[in-house]
Coordinates of C-alpha atoms in Angstrom, one line a residue:
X92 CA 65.0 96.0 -51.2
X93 CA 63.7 95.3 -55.0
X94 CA 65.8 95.5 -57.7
X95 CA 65.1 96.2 -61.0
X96 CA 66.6 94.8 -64.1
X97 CA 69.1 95.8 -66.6
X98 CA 69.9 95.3 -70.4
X99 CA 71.7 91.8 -71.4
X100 CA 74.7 91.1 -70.1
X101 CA 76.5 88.0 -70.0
X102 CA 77.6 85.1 -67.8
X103 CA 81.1 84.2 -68.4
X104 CA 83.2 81.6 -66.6
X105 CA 84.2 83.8 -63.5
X106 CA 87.0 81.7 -62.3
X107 CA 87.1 83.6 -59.0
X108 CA 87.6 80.4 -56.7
X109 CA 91.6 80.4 -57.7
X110 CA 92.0 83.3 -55.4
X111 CA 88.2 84.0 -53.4
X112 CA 89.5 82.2 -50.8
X113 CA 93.4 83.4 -50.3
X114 CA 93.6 86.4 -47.8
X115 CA 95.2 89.5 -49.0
X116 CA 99.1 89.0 -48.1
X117 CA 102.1 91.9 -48.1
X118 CA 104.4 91.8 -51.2
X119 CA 108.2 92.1 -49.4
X120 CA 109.3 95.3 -50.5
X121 CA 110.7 95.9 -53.8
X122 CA 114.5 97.3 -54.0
X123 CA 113.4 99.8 -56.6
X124 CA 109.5 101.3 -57.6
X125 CA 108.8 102.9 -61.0
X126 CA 105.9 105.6 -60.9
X127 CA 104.3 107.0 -63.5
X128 CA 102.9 110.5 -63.2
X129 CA 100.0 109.6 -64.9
X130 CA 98.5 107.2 -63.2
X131 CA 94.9 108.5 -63.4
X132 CA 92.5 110.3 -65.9
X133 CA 93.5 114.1 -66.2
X134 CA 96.5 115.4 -66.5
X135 CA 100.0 114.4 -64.9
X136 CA 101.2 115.0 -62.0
X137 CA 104.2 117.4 -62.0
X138 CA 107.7 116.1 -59.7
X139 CA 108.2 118.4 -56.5
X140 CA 111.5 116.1 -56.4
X141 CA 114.8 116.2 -58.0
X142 CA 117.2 113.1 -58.4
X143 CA 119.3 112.3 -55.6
X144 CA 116.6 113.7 -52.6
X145 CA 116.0 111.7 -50.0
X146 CA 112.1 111.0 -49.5
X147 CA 110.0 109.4 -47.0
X148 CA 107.1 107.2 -47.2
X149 CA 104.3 109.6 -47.7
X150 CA 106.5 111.9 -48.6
X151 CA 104.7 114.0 -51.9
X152 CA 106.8 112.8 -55.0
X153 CA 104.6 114.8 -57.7
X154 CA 101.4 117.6 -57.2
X155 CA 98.7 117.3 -59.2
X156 CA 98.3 119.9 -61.9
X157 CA 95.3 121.6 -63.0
X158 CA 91.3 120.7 -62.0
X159 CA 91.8 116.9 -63.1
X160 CA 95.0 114.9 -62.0
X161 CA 96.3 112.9 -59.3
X162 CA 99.6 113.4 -56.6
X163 CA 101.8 111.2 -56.6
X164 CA 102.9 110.0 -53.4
X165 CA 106.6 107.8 -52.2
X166 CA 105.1 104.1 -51.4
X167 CA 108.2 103.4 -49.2
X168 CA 111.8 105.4 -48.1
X169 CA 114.7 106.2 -49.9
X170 CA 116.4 107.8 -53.2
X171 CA 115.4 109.6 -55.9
X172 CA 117.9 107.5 -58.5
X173 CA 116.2 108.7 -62.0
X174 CA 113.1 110.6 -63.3
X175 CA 113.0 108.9 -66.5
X176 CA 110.9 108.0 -69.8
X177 CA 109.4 103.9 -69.6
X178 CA 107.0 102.3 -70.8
X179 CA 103.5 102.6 -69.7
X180 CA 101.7 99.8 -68.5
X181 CA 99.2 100.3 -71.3
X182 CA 98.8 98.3 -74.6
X183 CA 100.4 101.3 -76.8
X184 CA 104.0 100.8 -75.2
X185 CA 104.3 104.2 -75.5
X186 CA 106.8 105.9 -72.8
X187 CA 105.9 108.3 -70.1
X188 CA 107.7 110.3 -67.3
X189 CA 108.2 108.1 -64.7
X190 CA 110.1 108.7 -61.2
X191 CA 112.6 105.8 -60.2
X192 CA 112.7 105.0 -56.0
X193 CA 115.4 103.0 -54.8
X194 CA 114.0 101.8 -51.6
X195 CA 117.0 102.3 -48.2
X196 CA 115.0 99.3 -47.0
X197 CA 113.6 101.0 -43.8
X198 CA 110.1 101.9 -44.9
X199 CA 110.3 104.9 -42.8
X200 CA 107.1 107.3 -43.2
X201 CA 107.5 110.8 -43.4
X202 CA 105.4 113.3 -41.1
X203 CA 101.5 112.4 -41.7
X204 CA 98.8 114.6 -42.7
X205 CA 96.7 115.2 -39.5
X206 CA 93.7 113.2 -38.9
X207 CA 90.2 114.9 -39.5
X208 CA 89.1 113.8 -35.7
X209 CA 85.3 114.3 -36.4
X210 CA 85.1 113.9 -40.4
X211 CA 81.6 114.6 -39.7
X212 CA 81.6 117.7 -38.2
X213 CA 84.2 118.8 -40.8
X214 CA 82.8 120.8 -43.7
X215 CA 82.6 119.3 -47.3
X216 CA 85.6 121.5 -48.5
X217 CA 87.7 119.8 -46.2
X218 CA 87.3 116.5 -46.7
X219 CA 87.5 117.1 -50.6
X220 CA 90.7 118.6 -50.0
X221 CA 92.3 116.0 -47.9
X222 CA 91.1 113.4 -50.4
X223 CA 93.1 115.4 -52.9
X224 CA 96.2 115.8 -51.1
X225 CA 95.6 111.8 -50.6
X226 CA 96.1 111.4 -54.3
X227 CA 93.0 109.1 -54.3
X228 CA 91.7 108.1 -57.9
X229 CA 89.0 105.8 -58.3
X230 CA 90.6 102.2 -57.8
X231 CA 87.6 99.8 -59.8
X232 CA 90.0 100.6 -63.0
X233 CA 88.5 104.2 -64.3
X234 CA 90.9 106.3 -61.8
X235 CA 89.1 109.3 -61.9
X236 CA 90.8 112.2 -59.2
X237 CA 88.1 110.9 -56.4
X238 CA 88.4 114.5 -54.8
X239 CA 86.7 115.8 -58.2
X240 CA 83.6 113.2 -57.7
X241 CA 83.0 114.2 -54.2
X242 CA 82.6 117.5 -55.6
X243 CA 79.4 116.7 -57.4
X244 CA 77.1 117.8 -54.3
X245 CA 78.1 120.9 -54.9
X246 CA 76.7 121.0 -58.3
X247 CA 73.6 118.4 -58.0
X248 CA 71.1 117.4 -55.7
X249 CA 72.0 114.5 -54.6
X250 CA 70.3 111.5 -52.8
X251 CA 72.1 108.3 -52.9
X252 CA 75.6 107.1 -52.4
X253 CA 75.5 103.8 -54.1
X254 CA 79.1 102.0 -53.1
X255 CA 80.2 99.1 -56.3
X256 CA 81.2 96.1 -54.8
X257 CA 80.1 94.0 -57.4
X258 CA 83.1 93.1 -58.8
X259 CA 81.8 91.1 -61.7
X260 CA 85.0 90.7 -64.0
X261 CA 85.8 87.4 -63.8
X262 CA 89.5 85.9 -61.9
X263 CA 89.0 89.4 -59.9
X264 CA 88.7 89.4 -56.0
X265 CA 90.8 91.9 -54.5
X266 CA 87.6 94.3 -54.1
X267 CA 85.9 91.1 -52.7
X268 CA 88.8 90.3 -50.1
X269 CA 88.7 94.4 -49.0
X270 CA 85.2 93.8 -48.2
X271 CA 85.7 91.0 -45.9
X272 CA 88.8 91.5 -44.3
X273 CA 88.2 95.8 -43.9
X274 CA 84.8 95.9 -44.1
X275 CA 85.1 98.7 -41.1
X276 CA 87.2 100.5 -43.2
X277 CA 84.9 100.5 -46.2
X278 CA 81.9 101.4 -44.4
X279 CA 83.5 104.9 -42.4
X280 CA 85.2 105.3 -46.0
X281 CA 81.6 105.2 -47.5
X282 CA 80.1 107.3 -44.7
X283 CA 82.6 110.1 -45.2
X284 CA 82.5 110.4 -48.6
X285 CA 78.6 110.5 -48.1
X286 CA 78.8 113.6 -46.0
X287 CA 81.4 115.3 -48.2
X288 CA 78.5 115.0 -51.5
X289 CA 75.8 115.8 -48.8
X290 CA 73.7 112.6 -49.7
X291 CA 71.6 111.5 -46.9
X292 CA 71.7 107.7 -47.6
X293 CA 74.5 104.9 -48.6
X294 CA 73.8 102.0 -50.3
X295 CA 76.2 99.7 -50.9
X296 CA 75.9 97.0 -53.8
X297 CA 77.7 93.6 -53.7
X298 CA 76.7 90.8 -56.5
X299 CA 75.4 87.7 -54.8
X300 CA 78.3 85.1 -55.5
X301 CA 80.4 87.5 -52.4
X302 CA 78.0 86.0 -49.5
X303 CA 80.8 86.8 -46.9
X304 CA 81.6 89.5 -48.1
X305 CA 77.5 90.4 -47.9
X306 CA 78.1 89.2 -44.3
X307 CA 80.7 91.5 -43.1
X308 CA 79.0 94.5 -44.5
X309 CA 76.2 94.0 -42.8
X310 CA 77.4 93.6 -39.8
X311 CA 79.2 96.7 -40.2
X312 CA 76.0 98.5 -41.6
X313 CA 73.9 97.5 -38.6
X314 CA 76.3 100.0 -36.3
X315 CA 75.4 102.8 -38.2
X316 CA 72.4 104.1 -39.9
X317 CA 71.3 105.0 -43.4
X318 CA 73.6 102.7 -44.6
X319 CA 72.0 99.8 -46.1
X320 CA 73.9 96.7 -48.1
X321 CA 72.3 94.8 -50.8
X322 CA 73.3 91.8 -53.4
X323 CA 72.3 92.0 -56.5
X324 CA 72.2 89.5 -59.6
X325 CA 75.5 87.8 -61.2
X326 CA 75.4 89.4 -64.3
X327 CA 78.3 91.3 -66.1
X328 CA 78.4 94.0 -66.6
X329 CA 76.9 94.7 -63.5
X330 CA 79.9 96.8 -62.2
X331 CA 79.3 99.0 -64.6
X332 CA 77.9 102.4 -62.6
X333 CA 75.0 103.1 -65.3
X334 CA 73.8 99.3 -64.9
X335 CA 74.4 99.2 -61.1
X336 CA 72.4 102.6 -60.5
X337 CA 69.4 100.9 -63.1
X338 CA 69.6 97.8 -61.2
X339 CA 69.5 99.5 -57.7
X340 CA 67.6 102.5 -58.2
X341 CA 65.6 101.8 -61.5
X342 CA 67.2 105.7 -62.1
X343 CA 68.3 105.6 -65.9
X344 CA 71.1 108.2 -66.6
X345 CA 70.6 109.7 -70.0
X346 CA 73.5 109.6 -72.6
X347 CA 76.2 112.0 -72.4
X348 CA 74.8 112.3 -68.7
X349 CA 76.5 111.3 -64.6
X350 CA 74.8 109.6 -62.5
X351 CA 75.1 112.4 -60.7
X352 CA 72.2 113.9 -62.8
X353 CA 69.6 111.5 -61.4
X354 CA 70.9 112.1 -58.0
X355 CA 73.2 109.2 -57.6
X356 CA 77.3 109.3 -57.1
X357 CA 79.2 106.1 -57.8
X358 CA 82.4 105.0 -55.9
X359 CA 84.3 101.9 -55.7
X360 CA 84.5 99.8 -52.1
X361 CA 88.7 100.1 -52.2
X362 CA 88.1 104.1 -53.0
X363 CA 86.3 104.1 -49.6
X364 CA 88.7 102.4 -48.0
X365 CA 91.3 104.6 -49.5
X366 CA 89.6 107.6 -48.3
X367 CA 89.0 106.1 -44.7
X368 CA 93.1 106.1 -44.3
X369 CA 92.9 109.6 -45.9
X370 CA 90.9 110.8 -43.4
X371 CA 91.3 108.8 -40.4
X372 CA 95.0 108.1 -40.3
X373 CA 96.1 111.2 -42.9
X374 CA 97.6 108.3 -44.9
X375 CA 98.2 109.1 -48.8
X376 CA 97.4 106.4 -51.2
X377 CA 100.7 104.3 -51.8
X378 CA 99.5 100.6 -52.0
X379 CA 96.4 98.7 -53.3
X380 CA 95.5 95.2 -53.1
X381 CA 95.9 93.1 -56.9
X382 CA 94.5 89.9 -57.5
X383 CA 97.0 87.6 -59.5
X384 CA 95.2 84.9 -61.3
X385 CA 95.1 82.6 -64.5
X386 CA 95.8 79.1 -65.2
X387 CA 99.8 80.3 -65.8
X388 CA 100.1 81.4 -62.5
X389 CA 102.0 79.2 -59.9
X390 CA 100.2 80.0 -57.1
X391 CA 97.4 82.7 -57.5
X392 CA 97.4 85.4 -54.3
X393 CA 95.5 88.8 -53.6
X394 CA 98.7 90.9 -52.7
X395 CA 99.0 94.4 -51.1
X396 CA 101.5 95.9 -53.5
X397 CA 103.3 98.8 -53.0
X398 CA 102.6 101.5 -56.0
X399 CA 105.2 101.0 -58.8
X400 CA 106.2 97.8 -58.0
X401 CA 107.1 95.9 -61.6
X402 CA 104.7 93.2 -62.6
X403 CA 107.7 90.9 -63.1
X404 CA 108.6 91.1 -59.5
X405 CA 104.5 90.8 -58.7
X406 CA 104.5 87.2 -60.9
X407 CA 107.7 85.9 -59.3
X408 CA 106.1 86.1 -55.7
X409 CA 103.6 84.0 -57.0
X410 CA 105.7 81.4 -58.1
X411 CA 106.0 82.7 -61.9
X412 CA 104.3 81.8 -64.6
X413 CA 104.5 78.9 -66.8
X414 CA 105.3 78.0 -70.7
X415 CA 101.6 77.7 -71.2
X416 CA 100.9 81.6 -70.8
X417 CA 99.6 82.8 -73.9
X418 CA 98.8 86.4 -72.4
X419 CA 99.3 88.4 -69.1
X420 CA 96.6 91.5 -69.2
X421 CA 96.6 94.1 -66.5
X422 CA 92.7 93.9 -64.9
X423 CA 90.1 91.8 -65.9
X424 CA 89.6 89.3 -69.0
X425 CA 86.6 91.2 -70.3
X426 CA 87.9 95.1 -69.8
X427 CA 91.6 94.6 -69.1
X428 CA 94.5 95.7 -71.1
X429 CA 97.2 93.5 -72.6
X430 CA 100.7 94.4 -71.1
X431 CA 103.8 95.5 -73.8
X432 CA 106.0 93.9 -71.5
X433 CA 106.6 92.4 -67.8
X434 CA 108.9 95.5 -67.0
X435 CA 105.8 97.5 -66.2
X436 CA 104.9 98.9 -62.9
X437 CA 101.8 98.4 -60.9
X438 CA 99.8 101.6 -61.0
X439 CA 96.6 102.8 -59.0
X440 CA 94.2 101.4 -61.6
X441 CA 96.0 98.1 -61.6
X442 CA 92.9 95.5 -59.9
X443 CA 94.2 92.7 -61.5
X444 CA 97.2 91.1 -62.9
X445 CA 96.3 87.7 -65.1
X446 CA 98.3 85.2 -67.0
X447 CA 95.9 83.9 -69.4
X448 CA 96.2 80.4 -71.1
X449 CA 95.2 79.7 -74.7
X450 CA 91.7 77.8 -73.2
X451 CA 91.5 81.0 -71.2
X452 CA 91.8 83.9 -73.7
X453 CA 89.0 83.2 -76.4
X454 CA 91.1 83.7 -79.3
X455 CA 89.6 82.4 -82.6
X456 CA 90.3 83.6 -86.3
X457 CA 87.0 85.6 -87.2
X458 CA 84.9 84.9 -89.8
X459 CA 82.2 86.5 -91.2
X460 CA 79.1 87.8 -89.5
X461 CA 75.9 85.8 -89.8
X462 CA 73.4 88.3 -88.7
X463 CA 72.4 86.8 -85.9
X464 CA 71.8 89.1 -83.7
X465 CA 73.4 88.1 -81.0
X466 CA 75.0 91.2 -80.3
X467 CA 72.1 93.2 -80.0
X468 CA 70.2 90.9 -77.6
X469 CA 73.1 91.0 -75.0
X470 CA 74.2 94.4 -75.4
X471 CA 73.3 96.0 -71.8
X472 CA 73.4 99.4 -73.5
X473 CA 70.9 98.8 -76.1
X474 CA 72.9 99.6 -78.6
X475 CA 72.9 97.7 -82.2
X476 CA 77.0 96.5 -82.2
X477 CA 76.5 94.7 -85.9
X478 CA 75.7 98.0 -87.5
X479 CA 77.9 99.9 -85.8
X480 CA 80.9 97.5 -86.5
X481 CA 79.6 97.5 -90.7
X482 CA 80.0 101.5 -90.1
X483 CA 83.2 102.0 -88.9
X484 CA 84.5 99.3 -91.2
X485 CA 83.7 101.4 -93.9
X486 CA 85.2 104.4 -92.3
X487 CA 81.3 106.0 -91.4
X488 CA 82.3 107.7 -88.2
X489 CA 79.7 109.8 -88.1
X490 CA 76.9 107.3 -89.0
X491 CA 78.6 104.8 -86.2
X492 CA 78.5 107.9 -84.0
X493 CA 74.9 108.5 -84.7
X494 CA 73.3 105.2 -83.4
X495 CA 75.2 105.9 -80.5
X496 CA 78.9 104.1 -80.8
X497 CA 79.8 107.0 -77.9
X498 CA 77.3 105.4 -75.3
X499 CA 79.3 102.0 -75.6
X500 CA 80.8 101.7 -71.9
X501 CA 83.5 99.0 -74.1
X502 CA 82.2 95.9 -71.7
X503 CA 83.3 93.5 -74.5
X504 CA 79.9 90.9 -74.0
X505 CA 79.2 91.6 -78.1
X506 CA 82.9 89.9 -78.7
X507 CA 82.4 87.5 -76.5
X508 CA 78.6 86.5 -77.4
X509 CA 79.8 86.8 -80.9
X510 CA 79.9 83.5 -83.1
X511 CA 81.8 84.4 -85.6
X512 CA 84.8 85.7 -82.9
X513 CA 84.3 89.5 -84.3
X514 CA 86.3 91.3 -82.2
X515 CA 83.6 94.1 -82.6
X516 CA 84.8 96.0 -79.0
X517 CA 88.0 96.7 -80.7
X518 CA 86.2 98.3 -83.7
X519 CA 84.3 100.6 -81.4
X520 CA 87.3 101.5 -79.0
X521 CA 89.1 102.6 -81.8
X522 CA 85.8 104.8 -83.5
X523 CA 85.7 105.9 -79.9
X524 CA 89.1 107.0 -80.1
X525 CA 88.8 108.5 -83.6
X526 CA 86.0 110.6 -83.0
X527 CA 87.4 112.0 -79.7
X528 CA 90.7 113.1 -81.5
X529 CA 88.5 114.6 -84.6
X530 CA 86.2 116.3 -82.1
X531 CA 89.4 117.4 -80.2
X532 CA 90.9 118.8 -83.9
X533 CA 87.3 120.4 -84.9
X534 CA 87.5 122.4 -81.3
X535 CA 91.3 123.0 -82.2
X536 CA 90.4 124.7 -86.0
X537 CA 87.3 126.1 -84.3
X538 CA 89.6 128.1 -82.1
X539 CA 92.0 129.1 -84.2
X540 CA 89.3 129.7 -86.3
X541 CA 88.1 132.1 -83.5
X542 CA 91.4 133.2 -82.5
X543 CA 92.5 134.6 -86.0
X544 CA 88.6 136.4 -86.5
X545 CA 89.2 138.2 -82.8
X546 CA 93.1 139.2 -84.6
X547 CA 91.3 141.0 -87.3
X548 CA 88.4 142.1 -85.0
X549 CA 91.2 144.1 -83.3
X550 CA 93.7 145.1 -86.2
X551 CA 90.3 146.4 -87.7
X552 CA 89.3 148.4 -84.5
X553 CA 92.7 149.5 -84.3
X554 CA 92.8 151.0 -87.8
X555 CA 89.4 152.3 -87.6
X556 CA 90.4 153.9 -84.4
X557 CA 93.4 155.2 -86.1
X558 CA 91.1 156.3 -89.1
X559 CA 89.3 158.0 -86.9
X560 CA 91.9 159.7 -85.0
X561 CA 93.2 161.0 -88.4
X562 CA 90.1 162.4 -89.4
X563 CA 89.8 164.2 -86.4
X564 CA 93.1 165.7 -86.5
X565 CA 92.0 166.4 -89.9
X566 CA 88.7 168.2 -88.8
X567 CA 90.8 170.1 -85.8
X568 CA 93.0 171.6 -88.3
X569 CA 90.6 172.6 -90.8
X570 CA 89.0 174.3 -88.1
X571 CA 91.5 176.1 -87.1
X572 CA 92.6 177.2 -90.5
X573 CA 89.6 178.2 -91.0
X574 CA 89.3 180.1 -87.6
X575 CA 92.8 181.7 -88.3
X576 CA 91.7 182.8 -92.1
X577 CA 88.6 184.2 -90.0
X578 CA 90.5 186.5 -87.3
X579 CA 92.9 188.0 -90.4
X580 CA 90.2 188.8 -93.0
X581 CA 89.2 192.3 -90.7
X582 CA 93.0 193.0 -90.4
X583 CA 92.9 193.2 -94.3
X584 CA 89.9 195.2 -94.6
X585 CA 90.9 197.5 -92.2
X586 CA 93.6 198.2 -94.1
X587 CA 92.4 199.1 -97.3
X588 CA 89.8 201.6 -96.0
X589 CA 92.0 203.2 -94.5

């Protein structure tokens, strides 16, 4: 199949033989689980429990609420013991509703959905729905509602299914790991989801340094047809669903567009998975696999963890971490998130959980730039970061936001390309940020703006109205004054004749 090449990108150390080779294993389950009811874009979930119930595994904990959000599902049995504020697994600290499960120990599940017995022959509708009720987000980090995705057919044409297993953040392998020990799994999960968006052909993408992985795709793929699996070059950020459709395709999604809108819909390998247990065995997402990697852990491990399982308790199975630990980040070194604290819970967008050495984190005091140009040469979005950075220093938002700042997908190869250890993804995170809430604020006044104009639309109808009425009213009795004054003037004339 011929590829075609993308924008820049890097090659970083990937580090990925600390845990490539270790099979996924079950973490022992925990005596109590924390989850969030935001554990995906959108809004939150809202509880269908109270404290003290009694749940199942399964069992819903939270329903989704409104067009974008995510159930919340019980990863094991037991008691409702709090629903709570604690801190989000997110760099802000910031609390957020969370439900508290202490587990009986019996890992009892409650009554399953029913399985879809020919997902094929079941209508697109349906399958959306059940990936819904599933509480499926998309697990390569972004953890968009999945059900909303696989509405896109609906809406576009579409052609392709184009399935990322490429995985290019380095220490990460849990995606590779699903694709070699479920690679059944993946593939009907990939098919399904296919029908549901009504594209006729699946393509599933894998970078070259996963050759087993490669392998046991194929072999799956040859069972089936128009399902067709392809490496493609080690480059980050090739994960990145823009870059992967240009590298597969040679289809370029405009700014501010999907994928969707050149006929391609992009989902993650453990999604597909996730949707085959949807589907298949009416199974809710409860669990996902985590690598957890770095030169402080003991004894790195790709670990099925139950959902809300504290990273603390995620660490210690893996021997703890040592003195040398300079940083533990939830995901990957080049996208991932530094953690507030150890006390958080593992949440659907959790891939990775690393404890980062000094030597590992590529922290250096920054000086200042030397126009190299660095920056711009490995950009993959083509962007110009050394401008945009000398922008939104100087607080030119709009400027930053006209030579594109918003079509930064926040890959972090400027920082790490940059020589002078500018830390220029942070700048444009937080001008992302910024001109998100001032957009948000301009709608807001905008609205109000509207609101208040439609208030004195309608107090001036009504008192036009009333106007109006008046000088009808008015009118009426004039007129019949006037008729009255009409009927006595003969009366009076009569009279005096006579």
């Amino acid at each position: 199949m011929k590829l075609f090449p993308i924008l820049g990108g890097i090659h970083p150390e990937y580090r990925k033989e600390l845990t490539s080779e270790k099979a996924i294993v079950a973490l022992p389950l925990p005596k109590t689980l924390y989850l969030p009811l935001q554990q995906h874009m959108g809004a939150p979930a809202n509880t269908t429990v109270s404290v003290g119930d009694e749940v199942k595994k399964g069992q819903v904990l939270a329903k989704a609420q409104g067009a974008i959000s995510a159930a919340v599902h019980a990863p094991t049995s037991g008691r409702i013991a709090a629903i709570t504020e604690m801190t989000a697994p997110h760099p802000s600290g910031l609390p957020q509703l969370t439900i508290m499960l202490d587990s009986d120990g019996k890992d009892e599940w409650a009554e399953p959905m029913a399985a879809i017995a020919d997902p094929f022959a079941a209508s697109a509708n349906e399958i959306k729905t059940r990936v819904a009720e599933a509480g499926i987000v998309g697990l390569g980090g972004a953890t968009f509602p999945s059900a909303v995705k696989l509405g896109l057919g609906g809406q576009h044409k579409l052609e392709i299914l184009l399935l990322n297993g490429a995985e290019c953040e380095p220490y990460l392998t849990c995606d590779d790991r699903v694709m070699r020990e479920f690679a059944a799994q993946v593939v009907d999960g990939a098919r399904i989801m296919a029908h549901a968006l009504g594209a006729p052909k699946v393509i599933i993408a894998v970078e070259d340094n996963k050759p087993q992985a490669v392998e046991s795709l194929k072999a799956e793929a040859a069972k089936t047809p128009n399902v067709e699996v392809v490496g493609v070059p080690v480059q980050y950020p090739m994960g990145a669903e823009r870059h992967l459709t240009q590298a597969v395709t040679g289809r370029e999604t405009p700014a501010r567009k999907l994928t969707a809108d050149v006929g391609v819909v992009v989902h993650n390998v453990a999604t597909a998975r996730a949707v085959h247990q949807a589907v298949r065995l009416g199974r809710p997402l409860v669990s996902r696999v985590v690598t957890v990697s770095g030169g402080g852990v003991a004894e790195p491990k790709n670990i099925e963890v139950p959902l809300g399982t504290k990273v603390s308790e995620l660490l210690d199975f893996c021997g703890g971490i040592s003195k040398a630990t300079k940083r533990v980040i939830s995901g990957g070194p080049m996208m991932g998130q530094p953690l507030p604290s150890l006390d958080v819970a593992v949440v659907k967008g959790t891939s990775g959980i690393l404890a980062l050495t000094q030597s590992e984190t590529n922290e250096h005091a920054s000086s200042p730039c030397i126009r190299c140009g660095s920056c711009v040469t490995y950009c993959p979005c083509g962007l110009v970061p050394v401008e945009m950075a000398s922008f939104i220093r100087n607080d030119k938002l709009d400027l930053a936001a006209k030579i594109g700042v918003q079509d930064c997908v926040s890959c972090g190869s400027c920082s790490y390309i940059c020589p002078s250890h500018i830390p220029l993804v942070h700048f444009f995170n937080y001008a992302k940020g910024k001109i998100a809430a001032l957009d948000r604020e301009r709608r807001k006044t905008e609205q109000t703006k509207s609101l208040v104009e439609a208030h004195n639309a309608r107090l001036e109808r009504q008192a036009q109205a009333k106007r109006e009425a008046a000088a009808k009213a008015k009118a009426a009795k004039e007129a019949a004054e006037a008729a009255a004054a009409a009927q006595a003037q003969p009366t009076i004339e009569g009279g005096a004749n006579a």
